[in-house]
Amino acid sequence: MNRLIRRLIGATLSIATAIAGLLGMGACSREPDGLPEGNAIYYWRTSLRLDESELRFLKRHDIRTVYTRFFDVVEDNGRLRPESTLIFTDRMPEGIEIVPVVFIDSRALRSDSLAAGLAPLLLARVDSMMSKNGYAPAREVQIDFDWTKSNAKRYFSLLGELADSLHAKGRLLSATIRLHQLAMKAPPVDYGALMVYNIGNFKNPDEENSIISTRRLREYIGYLSNYPLPLRGALPLYGWDLLFRNNKFQAIVRGMDLNDTTAFRPIGANRFAVGKYMPMPVGASGASPGSRILPGDIIRHEQPSAATLDSVARMLGSRRSDIRRRTILYHLDRQTIESFNDEEIEKIYSGS
Amino acid sequence: MMKKLKKYIAAVSLLAMSFLPALRASACGPDNWTPYDTRPFKLVKDAPASDYDPDWNGPEKSQDETCDFWDSYTNGEISRDDVKEYFHEVNFDSFPYERSYPLIALLDRKGDSTAIQYIRDCMEFNKLSTAYQLESWDYERRDPTALREFEARISKRRGGSAFDARYALLRMRIAGVLHDDEQILKIWESQGKTMKPSALRDRMGGFVGGVYYRRKDYPTALDYFYAAGDNNSILWCIDAISGPENLRQLYDHTPNSIATLYVLEDYVDYLIGATYAGRRNNFNSPYFYDDRYGERDDIFGAVAQRDDFIRLCDSVVADGRCENPMAWASAKGVLQCLGGDAESGLQTLREARGMKGDETALTNLDRMELWALLLLSGKGDRKFDNEFINAFSRFYAEAEAESFKKSRNYGSSVNRPVIEMPTYDYLTRFFAEEAIAHFTALSQPARALAVMAALDDLPISPGYNDEFMQRMRNNIFSGLTEPEALSFISLAEGKDCDGLLDAHFHPYAAKYINTAYDAFGTRLLRASRFEEALKYLGRIDDKWFVTQAIYPYLNRYWGYSPAYFAQYYSFSRHRNGEGIWTPYRPSNVKADFCADMIAALSEYERLSGDAKAKKAFEIAALYHYASPLGDCWAISDYGWSSAKPCNEFTDACGDWLRKACAMATDPTTKCKIYYAIIATPMRYDGPHDNYPYYSDNLEGRTYTKFAIDATWQTPKRYYWDYKTSLGTEAMDYLASHRDIVESDDVMRSCDMLSDYAAGKFIANPYK
């Protein structure tokens, strides 16, 4: 453990030296320890296409960094391959840094032989995607992987390889940290993006709010103070409607007008009973062909409120000041960002 | 397997039949399946390409078109099989141009540069589209230039009229890969639209349907998909536009489109299903409904929507724009029936008969009329009974005439809306459930059972589906009250028949008289009411047993004899393997068993002393032998499962062993009885320690036993409860009579008994 911490400190110091030069270039601001700060957001779609509303959002909220999902790593017939690669349709506005994020599917690291050789392939592809689309090499790469005790060693080894390569060129490596992982050993990265969302099991009919809840957050918050890795906070903006039938999860539906009293009857704080036969909205996730919304079905509407997000940001900030140095919102999408007004977003970003 | 899969993938890719995003291609059935999900109300004929070649699993229509084209192009010089083989080799990575293929050899020999160029262009397309779509570690920015240049090249190709259409499709596929919807429409307008109807044109239409789907113009998309026979895409369109509000709008804009009919059909089927789900809780017989059908919680919306919907049907029939008012009037009739007014519903359905409508609407009308008549039958009105019988007979004859293949063409639940439903399926999946529910609600269980008998008797595929026979038997065996079960026997025997309905159903019921005698007799036998049981079991035709699945297990009873009993007093199950079944020959084992039991019980009453104890032991052995733990379990049940290894006979066996033990004085007899006691699961109602006793599946009863020896074939989850006084008493007795134990082969071979005697016994290895 001590060895790891020493290694991290060493790496951080060497990065700090490298970053000091970058600060001089004024591309973005870094803390003295070289870790990023300022407003940021995730971009999690398969095609980089920004509409006016999204561009305005970036500008209005002084967003300096967009953590952009580049591709997924999946297992396919015993080999790893990239999937769902981002298509660069539009260009990211000048002055906004792209941090490539690579999502690794849980099956991809189920054996040492699978994971072997992944680090150089992954980095080369990230670099290639940046350069072939007209961007300078990314100064940071983020890995998103939901590790468990059984694959942590393998994953950390991969991160170690990635960190060595990136640090050698003065670049950073970050990783997403899920709340339950706070109780586990910290990964060997420069900092963690603490995902304060997807807290509960969305398929559980009894869950109040699976996206975020201060009650559930309290279960993990005790681990924060002593967590040995610098952290930045990632907070959700997205919402969804979850459809249940006979207490069984059916689908994630979006775009329902739950205020339509001819179709929905409120039966609780965020629950609605369906009153009539309806088609499943196109694009409903988890619905099989022929699925319908039927009278008697229950819809649980989950959307983090600005007040909840504000409260969460305060809770986190009170335990760890570094978390407040950068808030990464999830995620940049017209429908999602328009659920909040500018003031609310400002408040969430400021964490005050 | 891989080869077949590869071919399939290649074919699907080549033919570009998947018009919609991959995410939506996966298909699983809904959780809560009801008989109504078979879509009894059916207005749209199956899409034309819904038939699949089981060997290839690709769209047969397109495959045939390809074969037809090259067959015609080469004037039959190449066999269809050779063409098929060649094009099956196609995939994204390779499109073999090798002379080993007869087609290529012929084109080469003839120097047919046009055809050769076309095949090379297909190869080029495969290569470019693969490169464009491939996600490899060597990242390349998606560049459409090569595909666009290729498209420009082939659009100038002077292929000659034979290949014009194929080049048009190829260009459309390029546009598909590039997601260029404008180009797809352009090619369709300039070439596809004016092509003569063909599978090739339909495939192009499929691309066009995809464009309209992405533009959310689902009705138009559905028209194209329907023509292309793309059932999955049709389903997705219906999913997007189902529901009464959409139906009203659809009718306003496209009163005669396929989409409108589909959505009308979909909604009526939903209402039938919702009404079913809402009332099924009222039926109290657990065997009439299978739990797998699930339930829908609440249909409060359905009723309100139903009234609105009837008004919509009326307005459609009245406004004159609809070319198929029969379909809409039928829908109204069904809704009236669902609302409890079957007489008005029938009237509406009969009025619909005089309206304009297509063949599918007419077939549907016939089916709905049968259903309405069913709802009016059995209520004392001879007119309706008579009409119902006539209609049912007509459908029954139709189902009898259908081939097995046709009925099994019925697809997965997902494909229901577009898979043809033969009369057999209509009767067995929809009508049957309705009829059983209807007669049950009228407290006419015999008629409900007779419907099961009639449908089971349909010779659609002998031996294929005995679901109804099993349901009927289960009801008589344990589901219904005794008087209810007996009412069916009366109907089958032709006694107490009441009116036209009973007269009609009597012959069907009569065919199952042996099943009824057997189920009811076995019910009495299980209750140890042997004299009553013999009254029914004795009437069964011996030959009937030979046709039953349990026959080989029943057959073992022939082995019963005092000698057998003496040999197998260990109460183990010895005859579990193959090769012991005697040849099939008629016999009524159950009746024999009843007679033996009656005789043994009678003799027991006359005896005294050790002779009485021995007789009690023999009776216990008989019970054991016919229980799930014995070789002839089929006497007391219809199936054997390790999950349910005890029944009433196991209890009876234990009772008689205790009686025998209490009476016996001869040490050898006593040893054998004690040995049987420890070898047999005994009902145990005492306190439990924390040993892994067995208590489930048997209505809370607990049984304990020794794991007696290696030959014991029941599950090892029965454990000796050393605190059971009878068990301890038995072990102590056997341990103190070592001379008897040692002189007996069975007892001597028992390791645990030896261990117990040697003081090495551990009561519960898991403790």
CSV table of N, CA and C in Angstrom, one decimal, chain B residues 208-261:
chain,number,residue,atom,x,y,z
B,208,VAL,N,-36.6,1.8,-48.2
B,208,VAL,CA,-37.4,3.0,-48.2
B,208,VAL,C,-38.3,3.0,-46.9
B,209,GLY,N,-38.8,1.8,-46.5
B,209,GLY,CA,-39.5,1.7,-45.2
B,209,GLY,C,-38.6,2.2,-44.1
B,210,GLY,N,-37.4,1.8,-44.1
B,210,GLY,CA,-36.4,2.3,-43.1
B,210,GLY,C,-36.3,3.8,-43.0
B,211,VAL,N,-36.3,4.4,-44.2
B,211,VAL,CA,-36.2,5.9,-44.2
B,211,VAL,C,-37.5,6.5,-43.5
B,212,TYR,N,-38.6,5.9,-43.9
B,212,TYR,CA,-39.9,6.5,-43.3
B,212,TYR,C,-39.9,6.2,-41.8
B,213,TYR,N,-39.4,5.0,-41.4
B,213,TYR,CA,-39.4,4.7,-40.0
B,213,TYR,C,-38.5,5.7,-39.2
B,214,ARG,N,-37.4,6.0,-39.8
B,214,ARG,CA,-36.5,7.0,-39.1
B,214,ARG,C,-37.1,8.4,-39.1
B,215,ARG,N,-38.0,8.6,-40.1
B,215,ARG,CA,-38.7,9.9,-40.1
B,215,ARG,C,-40.0,9.9,-39.3
B,216,LYS,N,-40.2,8.8,-38.6
B,216,LYS,CA,-41.3,8.6,-37.7
B,216,LYS,C,-42.7,8.6,-38.4
B,217,ASP,N,-42.6,8.3,-39.8
B,217,ASP,CA,-43.8,8.1,-40.5
B,217,ASP,C,-44.1,6.6,-40.5
B,218,TYR,N,-44.6,6.1,-39.4
B,218,TYR,CA,-44.7,4.7,-39.2
B,218,TYR,C,-45.7,4.0,-40.2
B,219,PRO,N,-46.9,4.7,-40.4
B,219,PRO,CA,-47.8,4.0,-41.3
B,219,PRO,C,-47.2,3.8,-42.7
B,220,THR,N,-46.5,4.8,-43.2
B,220,THR,CA,-45.9,4.6,-44.6
B,220,THR,C,-44.8,3.6,-44.5
B,221,ALA,N,-44.0,3.6,-43.5
B,221,ALA,CA,-43.0,2.6,-43.3
B,221,ALA,C,-43.6,1.2,-43.3
B,222,LEU,N,-44.7,1.1,-42.6
B,222,LEU,CA,-45.3,-0.2,-42.4
B,222,LEU,C,-45.8,-0.8,-43.8
B,223,ASP,N,-46.3,0.1,-44.6
B,223,ASP,CA,-46.7,-0.4,-46.0
B,223,ASP,C,-45.5,-1.0,-46.7
B,224,TYR,N,-44.4,-0.3,-46.6
B,224,TYR,CA,-43.2,-0.8,-47.4
B,224,TYR,C,-42.7,-2.1,-46.7
B,225,PHE,N,-42.7,-2.2,-45.4
B,225,PHE,CA,-42.2,-3.4,-44.7
B,225,PHE,C,-43.2,-4.5,-45.0
B,226,TYR,N,-44.4,-4.2,-45.1
B,226,TYR,CA,-45.4,-5.3,-45.3
B,226,TYR,C,-45.2,-5.9,-46.7
B,227,ALA,N,-44.9,-5.0,-47.7
B,227,ALA,CA,-44.6,-5.5,-49.0
B,227,ALA,C,-43.4,-6.3,-49.1
B,228,ALA,N,-42.4,-5.9,-48.2
B,228,ALA,CA,-41.1,-6.6,-48.2
B,228,ALA,C,-41.1,-7.8,-47.4
B,229,GLY,N,-42.2,-8.0,-46.6
B,229,GLY,CA,-42.3,-9.2,-45.8
B,229,GLY,C,-41.4,-9.1,-44.6
B,230,ASP,N,-41.1,-7.9,-44.2
B,230,ASP,CA,-40.1,-7.8,-43.0
B,230,ASP,C,-40.9,-7.7,-41.7
B,231,ASN,N,-41.2,-8.9,-41.2
B,231,ASN,CA,-42.1,-9.0,-40.0
B,231,ASN,C,-41.6,-8.3,-38.8
B,232,ASN,N,-40.3,-8.3,-38.6
B,232,ASN,CA,-39.8,-7.6,-37.4
B,232,ASN,C,-40.0,-6.1,-37.5
B,233,SER,N,-39.7,-5.6,-38.6
B,233,SER,CA,-39.9,-4.2,-38.8
B,233,SER,C,-41.4,-3.8,-38.7
B,234,ILE,N,-42.3,-4.7,-39.2
B,234,ILE,CA,-43.7,-4.4,-39.1
B,234,ILE,C,-44.1,-4.3,-37.6
B,235,LEU,N,-43.5,-5.2,-36.8
B,235,LEU,CA,-43.8,-5.2,-35.4
B,235,LEU,C,-43.4,-3.9,-34.7
B,236,TRP,N,-42.2,-3.4,-35.1
B,236,TRP,CA,-41.7,-2.2,-34.5
B,236,TRP,C,-42.6,-1.0,-34.9
B,237,CYS,N,-43.1,-1.0,-36.1
B,237,CYS,CA,-44.0,0.0,-36.5
B,237,CYS,C,-45.3,0.0,-35.7
B,238,ILE,N,-45.8,-1.2,-35.6
B,238,ILE,CA,-47.1,-1.3,-34.8
B,238,ILE,C,-46.8,-0.9,-33.4
B,239,ASP,N,-45.7,-1.2,-32.8
B,239,ASP,CA,-45.4,-0.8,-31.5
B,239,ASP,C,-45.4,0.7,-31.3
B,240,ALA,N,-45.0,1.4,-32.4
B,240,ALA,CA,-44.9,2.8,-32.3
B,240,ALA,C,-46.3,3.5,-32.5
B,241,ILE,N,-47.2,2.8,-33.1
B,241,ILE,CA,-48.5,3.5,-33.4
B,241,ILE,C,-49.7,2.8,-32.8
B,242,SER,N,-49.5,1.9,-31.8
B,242,SER,CA,-50.6,1.2,-31.3
B,242,SER,C,-51.4,2.1,-30.3
B,243,GLY,N,-52.6,1.7,-30.0
B,243,GLY,CA,-53.4,2.4,-29.0
B,243,GLY,C,-54.6,3.1,-29.7
B,244,PRO,N,-55.6,3.4,-28.9
B,244,PRO,CA,-56.9,3.9,-29.5
B,244,PRO,C,-56.7,5.3,-30.1
B,245,GLU,N,-55.9,6.2,-29.4
B,245,GLU,CA,-55.7,7.5,-29.9
B,245,GLU,C,-55.1,7.5,-31.3
B,246,ASN,N,-54.0,6.7,-31.4
B,246,ASN,CA,-53.3,6.6,-32.6
B,246,ASN,C,-54.3,6.0,-33.7
B,247,LEU,N,-55.1,5.1,-33.3
B,247,LEU,CA,-56.0,4.5,-34.2
B,247,LEU,C,-57.0,5.5,-34.8
B,248,ARG,N,-57.5,6.4,-34.0
B,248,ARG,CA,-58.4,7.4,-34.5
B,248,ARG,C,-57.7,8.3,-35.5
B,249,GLN,N,-56.4,8.7,-35.2
B,249,GLN,CA,-55.7,9.5,-36.1
B,249,GLN,C,-55.3,8.8,-37.4
B,250,LEU,N,-54.9,7.5,-37.2
B,250,LEU,CA,-54.6,6.7,-38.4
B,250,LEU,C,-55.8,6.6,-39.3
B,251,TYR,N,-56.9,6.3,-38.7
B,251,TYR,CA,-58.1,6.2,-39.6
B,251,TYR,C,-58.4,7.5,-40.3
B,252,ASP,N,-58.2,8.6,-39.6
B,252,ASP,CA,-58.5,9.9,-40.3
B,252,ASP,C,-57.6,10.1,-41.5
B,253,HIS,N,-56.3,9.7,-41.3
B,253,HIS,CA,-55.4,10.0,-42.4
B,253,HIS,C,-55.3,8.9,-43.4
B,254,THR,N,-55.3,7.6,-42.9
B,254,THR,CA,-55.2,6.5,-43.9
B,254,THR,C,-56.2,5.4,-43.5
B,255,PRO,N,-57.5,5.7,-43.9
B,255,PRO,CA,-58.5,4.8,-43.4
B,255,PRO,C,-58.4,3.3,-43.9
B,256,ASN,N,-57.7,3.1,-45.0
B,256,ASN,CA,-57.6,1.8,-45.5
B,256,ASN,C,-56.2,1.2,-45.6
B,257,SER,N,-55.3,1.8,-44.8
B,257,SER,CA,-54.0,1.3,-44.8
B,257,SER,C,-53.8,0.0,-44.0
B,258,ILE,N,-52.8,-0.7,-44.3
B,258,ILE,CA,-52.5,-1.9,-43.5
B,258,ILE,C,-52.3,-1.5,-42.0
B,259,ALA,N,-51.6,-0.4,-41.9
B,259,ALA,CA,-51.3,0.0,-40.5
B,259,ALA,C,-52.6,0.2,-39.7
B,260,THR,N,-53.6,0.8,-40.3
B,260,THR,CA,-54.8,1.0,-39.5
B,260,THR,C,-55.4,-0.3,-39.1
B,261,LEU,N,-55.4,-1.3,-40.0
B,261,LEU,CA,-56.0,-2.6,-39.7
B,261,LEU,C,-55.2,-3.3,-38.6
